[in-house]
Coordinates of C-alpha atoms and ligand atoms in Angstrom, one line a residue:
M222 CA 88.8 103.6 93.8
C223 CA 89.4 106.2 96.5
G224 CA 91.7 105.2 99.3
I225 CA 91.7 106.5 102.9
V226 CA 94.5 106.5 105.5
G227 CA 94.5 108.3 108.8
G228 CA 96.2 108.1 112.1
I229 CA 96.5 109.4 115.6
A230 CA 99.8 108.8 117.5
Q231 CA 102.4 110.2 119.8
R232 CA 104.8 110.4 116.7
N233 CA 104.6 112.3 113.5
V234 CA 102.0 110.4 111.4
V235 CA 103.0 111.9 108.0
P236 CA 105.5 109.1 106.9
I237 CA 102.9 106.4 107.9
L238 CA 100.1 108.1 106.0
L239 CA 102.4 108.4 102.9
E240 CA 103.4 104.8 103.1
G241 CA 99.7 103.9 103.5
L242 CA 98.8 105.8 100.4
K243 CA 101.5 104.1 98.4
R244 CA 100.1 100.7 99.5
L245 CA 96.6 101.8 98.3
E246 CA 97.9 102.9 94.9
Y247 CA 96.8 99.6 93.4
R248 CA 93.1 100.6 94.0
G249 CA 93.4 103.2 91.2
Y250 CA 93.4 107.0 91.6
D251 CA 94.2 110.3 89.9
S252 CA 95.2 112.6 92.8
A253 CA 96.5 112.4 96.3
G254 CA 96.4 114.6 99.4
L255 CA 97.2 114.7 103.1
A256 CA 96.4 117.0 106.1
V257 CA 97.6 117.2 109.7
I258 CA 96.7 119.3 112.7
S259 CA 99.6 121.0 114.3
N260 CA 99.6 124.1 116.6
Q261 CA 95.8 124.5 116.3
Q262 CA 96.1 124.7 112.5
I263 CA 95.2 122.4 109.7
Y264 CA 98.1 122.0 107.2
R265 CA 97.3 120.4 103.9
K266 CA 99.1 119.3 100.7
R267 CA 97.4 118.0 97.6
E268 CA 98.7 117.0 94.2
L269 CA 97.3 115.9 90.9
G270 CA 98.8 112.5 89.8
K271 CA 100.8 110.0 91.7
V272 CA 101.6 109.8 95.4
K273 CA 105.2 110.3 94.5
G274 CA 104.2 113.9 93.4
L275 CA 102.7 114.5 96.8
E276 CA 105.8 113.0 98.4
A277 CA 108.0 115.5 96.5
L278 CA 105.7 118.3 97.6
L279 CA 106.1 117.3 101.2
E280 CA 109.9 116.9 100.9
A281 CA 110.1 120.5 99.5
D282 CA 107.8 121.9 102.2
P283 CA 107.4 119.4 105.1
I284 CA 104.5 119.3 107.4
S285 CA 104.1 117.1 110.5
G286 CA 101.5 116.3 113.2
N287 CA 100.3 113.6 115.6
I288 CA 96.9 113.4 113.9
G289 CA 96.3 113.3 110.2
I290 CA 94.2 112.1 107.3
A291 CA 95.2 111.3 103.7
H292 CA 93.5 110.2 100.5
T293 CA 93.9 109.0 97.0
R294 CA 91.0 110.2 94.8
W295 CA 89.4 108.3 91.9
A296 CA 87.3 111.0 90.3
T297 CA 83.5 110.6 90.3
H298 CA 82.1 114.1 90.8
G299 CA 84.4 116.7 89.3
K300 CA 87.5 116.1 87.1
P301 CA 90.8 115.0 88.5
S302 CA 92.4 118.2 89.8
T303 CA 94.2 119.6 92.8
A304 CA 91.2 121.5 93.9
N305 CA 89.0 118.4 93.8
A306 CA 91.6 116.3 95.6
H307 CA 90.9 115.4 99.3
P308 CA 91.2 116.3 102.2
H309 CA 88.5 118.9 102.0
I310 CA 88.5 121.6 104.6
C311 CA 85.8 123.9 105.9
R312 CA 86.7 127.3 107.3
N313 CA 90.1 126.0 108.5
K314 CA 88.2 124.1 111.2
V315 CA 87.3 120.7 109.9
A316 CA 88.9 118.3 107.4
V317 CA 87.4 115.3 105.8
V318 CA 88.5 112.5 103.5
H319 CA 85.8 110.4 101.8
N320 CA 85.4 107.3 99.8
G321 CA 81.9 106.7 98.2
I322 CA 79.3 108.9 96.6
I323 CA 76.9 111.3 98.3
E324 CA 73.7 111.1 96.2
N325 CA 71.9 114.1 97.6
H326 CA 74.9 116.4 97.3
E327 CA 73.2 118.8 94.9
H328 CA 70.4 119.4 97.4
L329 CA 72.8 119.8 100.3
R330 CA 75.0 122.2 98.2
E331 CA 72.0 124.4 97.6
V332 CA 71.1 124.6 101.3
Q333 CA 74.7 125.2 102.3
L334 CA 75.1 128.0 99.7
K335 CA 72.2 129.7 101.4
Q336 CA 73.8 129.2 104.7
G337 CA 76.8 131.1 103.4
Y338 CA 79.3 128.2 102.8
E339 CA 81.7 128.6 99.9
F340 CA 82.6 125.8 97.7
T341 CA 86.2 125.3 96.4
S342 CA 85.7 122.1 94.5
E343 CA 83.2 120.3 92.3
T344 CA 83.1 117.2 94.5
D345 CA 80.2 115.7 96.3
T346 CA 82.5 115.3 99.3
E347 CA 82.6 119.0 100.1
V348 CA 79.1 119.0 101.4
I349 CA 80.1 116.6 104.1
V350 CA 82.7 118.9 105.6
H351 CA 80.3 121.9 105.5
E352 CA 77.6 119.8 107.1
I353 CA 79.8 118.8 109.9
H354 CA 81.0 122.3 110.4
H355 CA 77.4 123.5 110.4
A356 CA 76.4 120.9 113.0
M357 CA 79.4 121.8 115.2
E358 CA 77.7 125.2 115.7
S359 CA 74.7 123.6 117.5
T360 CA 76.3 120.5 119.2
D361 CA 78.7 119.9 122.0
G362 CA 81.7 118.7 119.9
L363 CA 83.0 117.0 116.9
L364 CA 81.6 113.5 117.6
S365 CA 78.0 114.8 118.2
A366 CA 78.4 117.0 115.1
V367 CA 79.4 114.0 112.9
K368 CA 76.6 111.9 114.3
Q369 CA 74.1 114.7 113.3
A370 CA 75.7 115.5 110.0
V371 CA 75.8 111.9 108.6
K372 CA 72.1 111.6 109.2
K373 CA 71.7 114.1 106.3
L374 CA 73.8 112.1 103.9
D375 CA 72.2 109.8 101.3
G376 CA 74.6 107.4 99.5
A377 CA 77.7 105.6 100.5
Y378 CA 80.7 106.8 102.5
A379 CA 83.7 105.9 104.5
L380 CA 85.0 109.0 106.2
G381 CA 88.1 110.1 108.1
I382 CA 87.4 113.4 110.0
M383 CA 89.4 115.7 112.2
S384 CA 89.0 119.2 113.6
I385 CA 91.1 121.8 115.3
D386 CA 88.4 122.1 118.0
S387 CA 89.2 118.5 119.1
P388 CA 92.7 117.9 117.9
D389 CA 93.0 114.8 120.0
I390 CA 90.1 112.9 118.3
L391 CA 90.1 111.1 115.0
I392 CA 86.6 110.2 113.7
A393 CA 86.1 107.2 111.4
C394 CA 82.7 106.2 110.0
R395 CA 81.3 104.0 107.3
K396 CA 78.2 103.2 105.4
G397 CA 78.4 101.2 102.3
S398 CA 82.2 101.8 101.8
P399 CA 84.8 99.8 103.6
L400 CA 87.0 101.1 106.5
V401 CA 89.2 99.4 109.0
I402 CA 90.9 100.6 112.2
G403 CA 94.5 99.5 112.8
V404 CA 95.2 99.0 116.5
G405 CA 98.8 99.9 117.4
I406 CA 100.4 100.3 120.8
G407 CA 99.2 103.7 122.1
E408 CA 98.3 104.6 118.5
Y409 CA 95.5 104.0 116.0
F410 CA 95.2 104.2 112.3
I411 CA 92.3 104.0 109.8
A412 CA 92.4 102.8 106.2
S413 CA 90.3 101.6 103.3
D414 CA 92.0 98.2 103.6
V415 CA 94.4 96.4 105.8
A416 CA 97.2 96.5 103.2
A417 CA 97.7 100.2 103.9
L418 CA 98.6 99.6 107.5
L419 CA 100.5 96.4 107.6
P420 CA 103.9 98.1 108.2
V421 CA 102.4 99.5 111.5
T422 CA 100.1 96.8 112.8
Q423 CA 98.5 93.4 112.1
R424 CA 95.6 94.0 114.5
F425 CA 92.4 95.3 112.9
I426 CA 88.9 96.3 113.8
F427 CA 86.5 96.0 110.9
L428 CA 83.8 98.7 111.2
E429 CA 80.3 97.6 110.3
D430 CA 77.8 99.6 108.3
G431 CA 76.5 102.6 110.2
D432 CA 79.4 102.6 112.7
I433 CA 81.0 105.8 113.9
A434 CA 84.3 105.5 115.9
A435 CA 85.8 108.2 118.0
I436 CA 89.5 107.4 118.3
T437 CA 92.1 109.0 120.7
I438 CA 95.5 107.7 121.6
D439 CA 94.1 106.3 124.8
G440 CA 91.4 104.2 123.2
L441 CA 88.3 104.2 121.0
V442 CA 84.5 104.1 121.3
I443 CA 82.4 102.7 118.5
Y444 CA 78.7 103.7 118.1
D445 CA 76.5 101.5 115.9
R446 CA 73.8 102.7 113.5
D447 CA 71.4 103.0 116.6
D448 CA 73.9 105.1 118.4
Q449 CA 74.7 102.4 120.9
A450 CA 78.3 102.0 122.1
V451 CA 79.4 98.6 120.8
S452 CA 82.5 96.5 121.0
R453 CA 83.9 95.1 117.8
P454 CA 86.4 92.3 117.8
I455 CA 90.1 92.9 117.1
I456 CA 91.2 90.5 114.3
E457 CA 94.8 89.5 113.8
S458 CA 95.6 89.6 110.1
Q459 CA 97.6 86.8 108.6
L460 CA 99.1 89.1 106.1
T461 CA 102.6 90.5 106.6
A462 CA 103.9 93.8 105.2
D463 CA 106.0 92.0 102.5
A464 CA 102.9 89.9 101.4
V465 CA 102.2 92.8 99.1
D466 CA 105.8 93.2 97.8
K467 CA 106.6 92.9 94.1
G468 CA 109.7 90.7 94.8
D469 CA 111.9 90.4 91.7
Y470 CA 109.1 90.8 89.3
R471 CA 108.8 93.9 87.1
H472 CA 105.0 94.2 87.8
Y473 CA 102.6 92.9 90.4
M474 CA 100.5 91.4 87.5
L475 CA 103.4 89.2 86.4
K476 CA 104.1 88.1 89.9
E477 CA 100.4 87.3 90.4
I478 CA 100.3 85.3 87.1
Y479 CA 103.3 83.2 88.3
E480 CA 101.7 82.7 91.7
Q481 CA 98.8 80.8 90.2
P482 CA 100.1 77.2 90.7
F483 CA 100.5 78.0 94.4
A484 CA 97.3 80.0 94.7
I485 CA 95.3 77.1 93.2
S486 CA 97.0 74.6 95.5
Q487 CA 95.9 76.9 98.4
A488 CA 92.4 77.0 97.1
L489 CA 92.2 73.2 97.3
E490 CA 94.2 72.7 100.5
G491 CA 92.5 71.0 103.4
R492 CA 89.1 70.8 101.6
F493 CA 89.3 67.1 100.7
I494 CA 89.6 64.1 102.9
N495 CA 90.6 60.9 101.0
N496 CA 90.0 62.8 97.8
R497 CA 86.4 63.6 98.8
L498 CA 85.3 67.2 99.0
Q499 CA 84.2 68.1 102.5
E500 CA 81.1 70.2 102.4
N501 CA 81.8 72.0 105.6
A502 CA 84.4 73.9 103.6
F503 CA 81.4 76.1 102.6
G504 CA 80.2 76.7 106.2
H505 CA 78.9 74.5 109.0
N506 CA 75.3 74.4 107.6
A507 CA 76.2 74.0 104.0
A508 CA 74.9 70.5 103.5
E509 CA 71.5 71.6 104.8
V510 CA 71.4 74.5 102.4
F511 CA 72.6 72.5 99.5
D512 CA 69.9 69.8 100.2
N513 CA 67.2 72.5 99.7
I514 CA 68.2 74.3 96.6
K515 CA 66.7 73.8 93.2
A516 CA 68.4 76.4 91.1
I517 CA 71.4 78.8 91.1
Q518 CA 71.6 82.5 90.3
I519 CA 75.1 83.9 89.9
L520 CA 75.8 87.6 90.3
A521 CA 79.2 89.3 89.7
C522 CA 81.0 92.0 87.7
G523 CA 83.9 92.1 85.3
T524 CA 86.4 89.2 85.5
S525 CA 84.3 87.6 88.4
Y526 CA 81.4 87.6 86.0
H527 CA 83.4 85.7 83.5
A528 CA 84.2 83.1 86.2
G529 CA 80.5 82.8 86.8
M530 CA 79.8 82.3 83.1
V531 CA 82.2 79.3 83.1
A532 CA 80.5 78.0 86.2
R533 CA 77.1 78.2 84.5
Y534 CA 78.3 75.8 81.8
W535 CA 79.6 73.5 84.5
F536 CA 76.5 73.6 86.7
E537 CA 74.2 72.8 83.8
E538 CA 76.4 70.3 81.9
L539 CA 77.9 68.4 84.8
A540 CA 75.3 68.7 87.5
R541 CA 72.2 69.4 85.4
V542 CA 71.1 72.0 87.8
P543 CA 69.4 75.2 86.4
C544 CA 71.8 78.1 86.6
N545 CA 71.4 81.7 85.6
I546 CA 74.1 84.4 85.6
E547 CA 73.7 88.1 85.4
V548 CA 76.0 91.2 85.6
A549 CA 75.2 92.5 89.1
S550 CA 74.7 96.1 88.0
E551 CA 71.9 95.0 85.7
F552 CA 70.3 92.5 88.1
R553 CA 69.9 95.1 90.9
Y554 CA 67.7 97.3 88.8
R555 CA 65.8 94.8 86.6
S556 CA 63.0 93.5 88.7
P557 CA 64.2 89.9 88.2
V558 CA 62.0 86.9 89.0
L559 CA 63.8 84.3 91.2
A560 CA 62.6 80.7 91.3
P561 CA 61.9 79.3 94.8
D562 CA 64.8 77.8 96.5
T563 CA 67.4 79.5 94.4
L564 CA 70.9 79.7 95.8
I565 CA 72.4 83.2 95.1
V566 CA 76.1 82.8 94.3
T567 CA 78.0 86.1 94.4
I568 CA 81.6 86.1 93.1
S569 CA 84.0 88.9 93.9
Q570 CA 87.8 89.2 94.5
S571 CA 87.5 92.2 96.8
G572 CA 84.1 91.5 98.4
E573 CA 83.5 95.2 98.3
T574 CA 82.1 95.7 94.8
A575 CA 79.1 98.0 95.3
D576 CA 77.1 96.5 92.5
T577 CA 77.6 92.9 93.6
L578 CA 76.8 93.8 97.2
A579 CA 73.6 95.7 96.1
A580 CA 72.6 92.8 93.8
L581 CA 72.8 90.4 96.7
L582 CA 70.7 92.6 98.9
E583 CA 68.2 93.0 96.1
A584 CA 68.0 89.2 95.8
K585 CA 67.4 88.9 99.5
K586 CA 64.6 91.5 99.2
L587 CA 63.1 89.4 96.4
G588 CA 62.9 86.5 98.8
A589 CA 66.1 84.6 98.2
K590 CA 66.7 82.4 101.3
Y591 CA 70.2 81.2 100.6
S592 CA 73.4 82.9 99.6
L593 CA 76.9 81.9 99.0
A594 CA 80.0 84.1 98.3
I595 CA 83.1 83.1 96.4
C596 CA 85.5 85.7 97.7
N597 CA 89.2 86.5 98.3
V598 CA 88.9 88.8 101.3
P599 CA 87.7 87.2 104.4
E600 CA 86.6 90.4 106.3
S601 CA 84.8 91.9 103.3
S602 CA 81.2 93.1 103.3
L603 CA 80.1 90.5 100.8
V604 CA 81.4 87.7 103.1
R605 CA 79.6 89.2 106.1
E606 CA 76.3 89.5 104.1
S607 CA 76.4 85.9 102.9
D608 CA 75.1 82.7 104.6
L609 CA 77.8 80.5 103.1
V610 CA 81.3 81.4 102.0
L611 CA 84.1 79.7 100.1
M612 CA 87.3 81.7 100.2
T613 CA 89.4 81.6 97.1
R614 CA 92.7 82.0 99.1
A615 CA 94.5 83.7 96.2
G616 CA 96.4 85.9 98.6
P617 CA 96.5 89.7 98.1
E618 CA 96.0 90.7 94.4
I619 CA 97.5 94.1 93.8
G620 CA 97.5 94.4 89.9
V621 CA 94.2 96.0 88.9
A622 CA 93.8 93.3 86.2
S623 CA 92.6 90.2 88.0
T624 CA 94.7 87.1 87.3
K625 CA 95.1 84.7 90.2
A626 CA 91.8 85.8 91.6
F627 CA 90.1 84.6 88.5
T628 CA 91.7 81.2 88.3
T629 CA 91.1 80.5 92.0
Q630 CA 87.5 81.6 91.5
L631 CA 87.2 79.0 88.8
A632 CA 88.8 76.3 91.0
T633 CA 86.5 77.1 94.0
L634 CA 83.5 77.3 91.7
M635 CA 84.3 73.8 90.6
L636 CA 84.2 72.7 94.2
L637 CA 80.7 74.2 94.5
V638 CA 79.7 72.4 91.3
I639 CA 80.8 69.1 92.9
A640 CA 79.0 69.8 96.2
I641 CA 75.7 70.7 94.5
G642 CA 76.1 68.3 91.6
R643 CA 76.1 65.4 94.1
R644 CA 72.5 66.2 94.8
F645 CA 71.6 66.3 91.1
H646 CA 73.3 64.3 88.3
L647 CA 77.0 64.3 89.1
T648 CA 78.1 60.7 89.4
E649 CA 80.8 59.5 91.8
I650 CA 83.0 58.6 88.8
V651 CA 82.8 62.0 87.3
E652 CA 83.4 63.6 90.7
Q653 CA 86.5 61.6 91.1
K654 CA 87.7 62.5 87.6
I655 CA 87.2 66.2 88.3
T656 CA 88.9 65.9 91.6
S657 CA 92.0 64.4 90.2
E658 CA 92.0 67.0 87.4
L659 CA 91.8 69.7 90.0
F660 CA 94.8 68.4 91.8
S661 CA 96.7 68.2 88.6
L662 CA 96.1 71.9 88.0
P663 CA 99.2 73.5 89.7
G664 CA 101.5 71.2 87.6
K665 CA 99.7 72.0 84.4
I666 CA 99.8 75.7 85.0
E667 CA 103.6 75.5 85.7
K668 CA 103.9 73.9 82.2
V669 CA 101.8 76.6 80.6
L670 CA 103.9 79.3 82.2
Q671 CA 106.9 77.9 80.2
L672 CA 105.2 79.3 77.1
D673 CA 106.0 82.8 78.4
D674 CA 108.9 83.5 76.0
E675 CA 107.0 82.3 73.0
I676 CA 104.0 84.5 73.9
K677 CA 106.3 87.5 74.5
V678 CA 107.5 87.2 70.9
L679 CA 103.9 86.9 69.7
A680 CA 102.9 90.0 71.6
E681 CA 105.0 92.0 69.1
Q682 CA 102.4 91.4 66.5
F683 CA 99.9 93.2 68.7
A684 CA 101.7 96.3 69.9
E685 CA 100.8 98.4 66.8
K686 CA 97.2 97.1 66.4
Q687 CA 94.1 99.0 67.2
H688 CA 91.7 96.1 67.6
A689 CA 91.6 92.4 68.3
L690 CA 89.1 89.6 68.3
F691 CA 89.0 86.7 70.7
L692 CA 87.1 83.5 69.9
G693 CA 86.1 80.5 71.9
R694 CA 83.2 78.0 72.2
G695 CA 81.5 76.4 75.2
T696 CA 83.3 77.0 78.5
H697 CA 86.1 78.7 76.5
Y698 CA 83.8 81.4 75.2
P699 CA 84.0 83.2 78.7
I700 CA 87.7 82.5 78.6
A701 CA 87.9 84.4 75.3
M702 CA 85.9 87.2 77.0
E703 CA 88.4 87.3 79.9
G704 CA 91.3 87.4 77.4
A705 CA 89.8 90.3 75.6
L706 CA 89.1 92.1 78.9
K707 CA 92.7 91.6 80.0
L708 CA 94.0 93.0 76.7
K709 CA 91.8 96.1 76.7
E710 CA 92.3 96.8 80.4
I711 CA 96.0 97.0 80.4
S712 CA 97.1 97.6 76.7
Y713 CA 94.1 99.9 75.8
I714 CA 93.7 97.9 72.6
H715 CA 90.0 97.5 71.7
A716 CA 89.3 93.8 72.0
E717 CA 86.0 91.9 71.7
A718 CA 85.2 88.3 72.3
Y719 CA 82.7 86.2 70.4
P720 CA 81.4 82.7 70.6
A721 CA 83.1 81.4 67.5
G722 CA 79.8 80.2 66.0
E723 CA 78.5 83.8 66.0
L724 CA 81.2 85.1 63.7
K725 CA 79.3 84.7 60.5
H726 CA 76.4 86.6 62.0
G727 CA 78.2 89.9 61.8
P728 CA 81.8 90.1 63.2
L729 CA 83.3 88.4 60.1
A730 CA 82.9 91.7 58.4
L731 CA 85.7 93.1 60.6
I732 CA 88.2 90.5 59.4
D733 CA 91.3 91.8 57.5
A734 CA 95.0 91.5 57.9
D735 CA 95.0 94.2 60.6
M736 CA 92.7 92.4 62.9
P737 CA 94.5 89.7 64.9
V738 CA 92.1 86.9 66.0
V739 CA 93.0 85.0 69.1
T740 CA 91.4 81.6 69.4
V741 CA 91.1 79.3 72.3
A742 CA 91.0 75.7 70.9
P743 CA 91.2 73.0 73.5
N744 CA 90.7 69.4 72.7
N745 CA 86.9 69.0 73.2
S746 CA 83.8 68.0 71.4
L747 CA 83.6 71.5 69.8
L748 CA 87.0 71.4 68.3
E749 CA 86.0 70.4 64.8
K750 CA 83.4 73.1 64.7
L751 CA 85.9 75.6 65.9
K752 CA 88.4 74.6 63.2
S753 CA 85.7 75.5 60.6
N754 CA 85.4 78.9 62.3
I755 CA 89.2 79.3 62.0
Q756 CA 89.0 78.5 58.3
E757 CA 86.3 81.2 57.8
V758 CA 88.7 83.7 59.3
S759 CA 91.8 82.5 57.4
A760 CA 90.0 82.5 54.1
R761 CA 89.3 86.2 54.5
G762 CA 93.0 87.0 55.2
G763 CA 92.6 87.2 59.0
Q764 CA 95.7 86.6 61.1
L765 CA 95.0 83.9 63.7
I766 CA 96.8 83.0 66.9
V767 CA 95.4 79.7 68.1
F768 CA 96.1 78.3 71.5
M769 CA 95.6 74.6 70.9
D770 CA 96.1 71.3 72.6
E771 CA 99.7 70.1 71.9
T772 CA 98.6 66.7 70.8
L773 CA 96.5 68.1 67.9
A774 CA 98.4 71.1 66.9
S775 CA 99.2 71.3 63.3
A776 CA 98.6 74.0 60.6
N777 CA 99.7 74.4 57.1
D778 CA 98.2 77.8 56.9
E779 CA 100.4 80.8 56.7
N780 CA 97.6 82.9 58.4
V781 CA 97.5 80.6 61.4
R782 CA 100.0 80.7 64.2
I783 CA 99.6 77.8 66.6
V784 CA 100.8 77.9 70.2
K785 CA 100.8 74.4 71.7
V786 CA 99.2 74.2 75.1
P787 CA 99.9 71.1 77.3
Q788 CA 97.3 68.4 77.2
V789 CA 94.7 68.9 79.9
G790 CA 91.5 67.3 81.2
N791 CA 88.3 68.7 79.7
E792 CA 86.7 70.1 82.9
I793 CA 89.7 72.1 84.1
S794 CA 90.9 73.3 80.6
P795 CA 89.2 76.7 80.9
I796 CA 91.5 77.4 83.9
V797 CA 94.6 76.3 82.0
Y798 CA 93.8 78.2 78.8
T799 CA 93.4 81.4 80.8
I800 CA 97.1 81.6 81.5
P801 CA 98.4 82.2 78.0
L802 CA 95.8 84.9 77.5
Q803 CA 97.0 86.7 80.7
L804 CA 100.6 86.5 79.5
L805 CA 99.7 87.8 76.0
A806 CA 97.9 90.8 77.5
Y807 CA 100.8 91.5 79.9
H808 CA 103.5 91.4 77.2
V809 CA 101.5 93.6 74.8
A810 CA 101.0 96.2 77.6
V811 CA 104.7 96.1 78.5
L812 CA 105.5 96.7 74.8
K813 CA 103.1 99.6 74.7
G814 CA 104.6 101.1 77.8
T815 CA 101.3 101.4 79.7
D816 CA 100.9 101.4 83.5
V817 CA 100.4 97.7 83.8
D818 CA 99.5 97.5 87.4
Q819 CA 97.4 100.7 87.5
P820 CA 95.8 101.1 84.1
R821 CA 94.2 104.5 83.4
N822 CA 90.7 105.2 84.6
L823 CA 90.4 101.8 86.4
A824 CA 90.2 101.0 90.1
K825 CA 90.9 97.7 91.9
S826 CA 88.0 97.8 94.2
V827 CA 84.9 99.3 92.7
T828 CA 83.2 100.6 95.8
V829 CA 80.8 103.0 94.1
E830 CA 78.2 102.4 91.5
Ligands
AGP684 C1 89.4 92.6 86.4 O1 90.6 92.5 85.7 C2 88.8 93.9 86.6 N1 89.7 94.7 87.2 C3 87.4 94.0 87.1 O2 86.6 93.6 86.0 C4 86.9 93.3 88.3 O3 86.9 91.9 88.1 C5 85.5 93.7 88.7 O4 85.6 95.1 89.0 C6 84.9 93.0 89.9 O5 85.7 93.1 91.0 P1 85.5 92.1 92.2 O6 85.9 90.7 91.7 O7 86.4 92.6 93.3 O8 84.1 92.1 92.6

C-alpha cells in the first residue's frame, strides 16, 4: 500500500527520501515520486514502476532541497500512471503525498471545479492539495490551512504537506492511516513506518488519529483532534537499519522462511516460568479479563484469518470454549450478534489492516467489553486499540507473502488457548503436553527446512500448471488454505483449498492429470479418512503430492508422490506442516520468475478498504 517519506533538515534530503522509498518497497506499489522545495520553487520527479526508475530519473536530472516529500503509490483511484503518481501539486504552491482514501472526493472535486481548480490526475488525493490551497487564501498560513482543509475530508489519510509560502515547515497528519515522525539531531523525517527511516534515526514519535504536526528543524508542535497542543512520547526503536537486510538470501521471503525456528523461540521466550505460561504476558489485567469471558470471536484477514481458523479448532477442541471466526471485512458490515462476555481476538501482522481495525471498532460498538490483539508491530493502531496484547515477536517481515508472521501467530494463539483453556476444560496434563510440544517446535522446523532441496525439485511439476488443489482436514484444512494462498500470491497459479471430505461434493470434477493436488496428511485421527480421499483423487488420474508423517509414509501408487515430514505432536503439527507449503510456493514462484517479495497488485500493509 502507499508509502510516505518526508524530511526537513540542514542537508539535502533527496538521498534520504530515496532510501526511505526503497525501504517501503515491500508494502507494494506501482509508481513513485518525490518533490523538494528549493529557491522558492517546488521541483518534482515522478515515474511509473519501481523506485529505481525514479532514481535513474534523478540521476539524469538531479534536484535537491532541505525539505521534501516522497511517495510510493498503490493505485486505488485512477490507474497506475505518472500523472496519478504523488506528490500532487496545486498551482506550484502546495505539494501533498497521501496514503488512504478520501471517500467524498467526488463531491469535493465538483466544488473545486466550480472554484476554478484544474485537475491533472484521476486520484482522490488531488482534492486534498486543492482544498489546502483554497484554505490558504483565507487563513494565516499553511498550518491553519491544513487544519481547516482536513475538516472537509471524509475517509482515511496520512499526509505529508509542504508549501513554498512556508518553506521551513513540513506538515504531517494522520487519520486512519499510519504515520511516524523520525527524530534526528536538528532534523526530522516522516514515514509510513519506521523501517523507512532506520538509516537516519531510531527515535520515533507515533502520531495518533487526528494529530496534525507542524515540523521545523528547530522542533515540532503536535495538535490533537481537538486542536490542543499535545506532547507525544519519543520511542526508541529496537530495530536497526540492517534488521531489514536480505543477508545472503535471494529473497526476503526465503530469509523469513528460514528465520522461523528463531522467530518461534522468540515468541515463547520469557513467557513461561518453570514450564508454566505466565498470564501477565498478555497484559497486567489479563487474568481478570480471562476470568470473565464466555466465548471468543476472532477477526482477521488473509493469512492472519487462516491462523485464526486453526485457533478456532484449538479453542473448541482443547478448551471447549465457544469460538467464532470471521473475515474482518465481512464482520464490519454484517450486523453480527455478539454473545455477552465475548473476547474479541484480532490477528494482524501489521496491526494496520483497515478492515481488521474497523471490525474491532464495530465489535466495541456492538458492546464487546474485552479485546485482545495478536500482532507483530508493537506501535501499531491495532495494539493501541486493544485491551490486551500478545506480540508475536516475528521481527520485521518484508516479503508480502506472510511466512514467519503466520507461524508465530499460531504459536502465540496456542498460548492464548492455554490461558483461556485453563478456565474451561484444558487439563494440567494436556497443558504440559502442549507446552513441551511448543518448545520442541524450533527443532522440528529446522528438520523440515532440510526438505528444501526435495521440494525444489517437486516445484518443477508446478511451474507449467494453471491450477492446483490443496486438501487438508481438521486443523490442517486452514493450513491447506494457507498453502493455496501462498501459491497464488507469489506464483499467480490459481489454487484452491478444500476440506478433503468436501471433494466428492463438487471439486472432484476438476481432477485430471493437469491438476496437481497437494495434500497435508499428518498422523492424526483423520488420517484414514484422508487416505480414502487420496484414493478418490488417484483413481481419477489426479497427481498427488502428499506431505505425510515420516513414520507412516508409504505409497505404491504411481499417482502419489510422498514427502516425509518429521514426526510431530498433534497439537503443533499445523505449524510444522505449514513450512513445506511455504517452500513449495517459493520455489514455484522462483521457477516462474515472478517478483517473489513484491507480487503484482498486492500490498504488505492493507491500510485501505
Ligand atoms: C499474506 O501472505 C497476505 N499478504 C495477506 O493475506 C495478509 O495476511 C493480510 O492482508 C492481513 O494482513 P495483516 O496480518 O497485516 O493484518
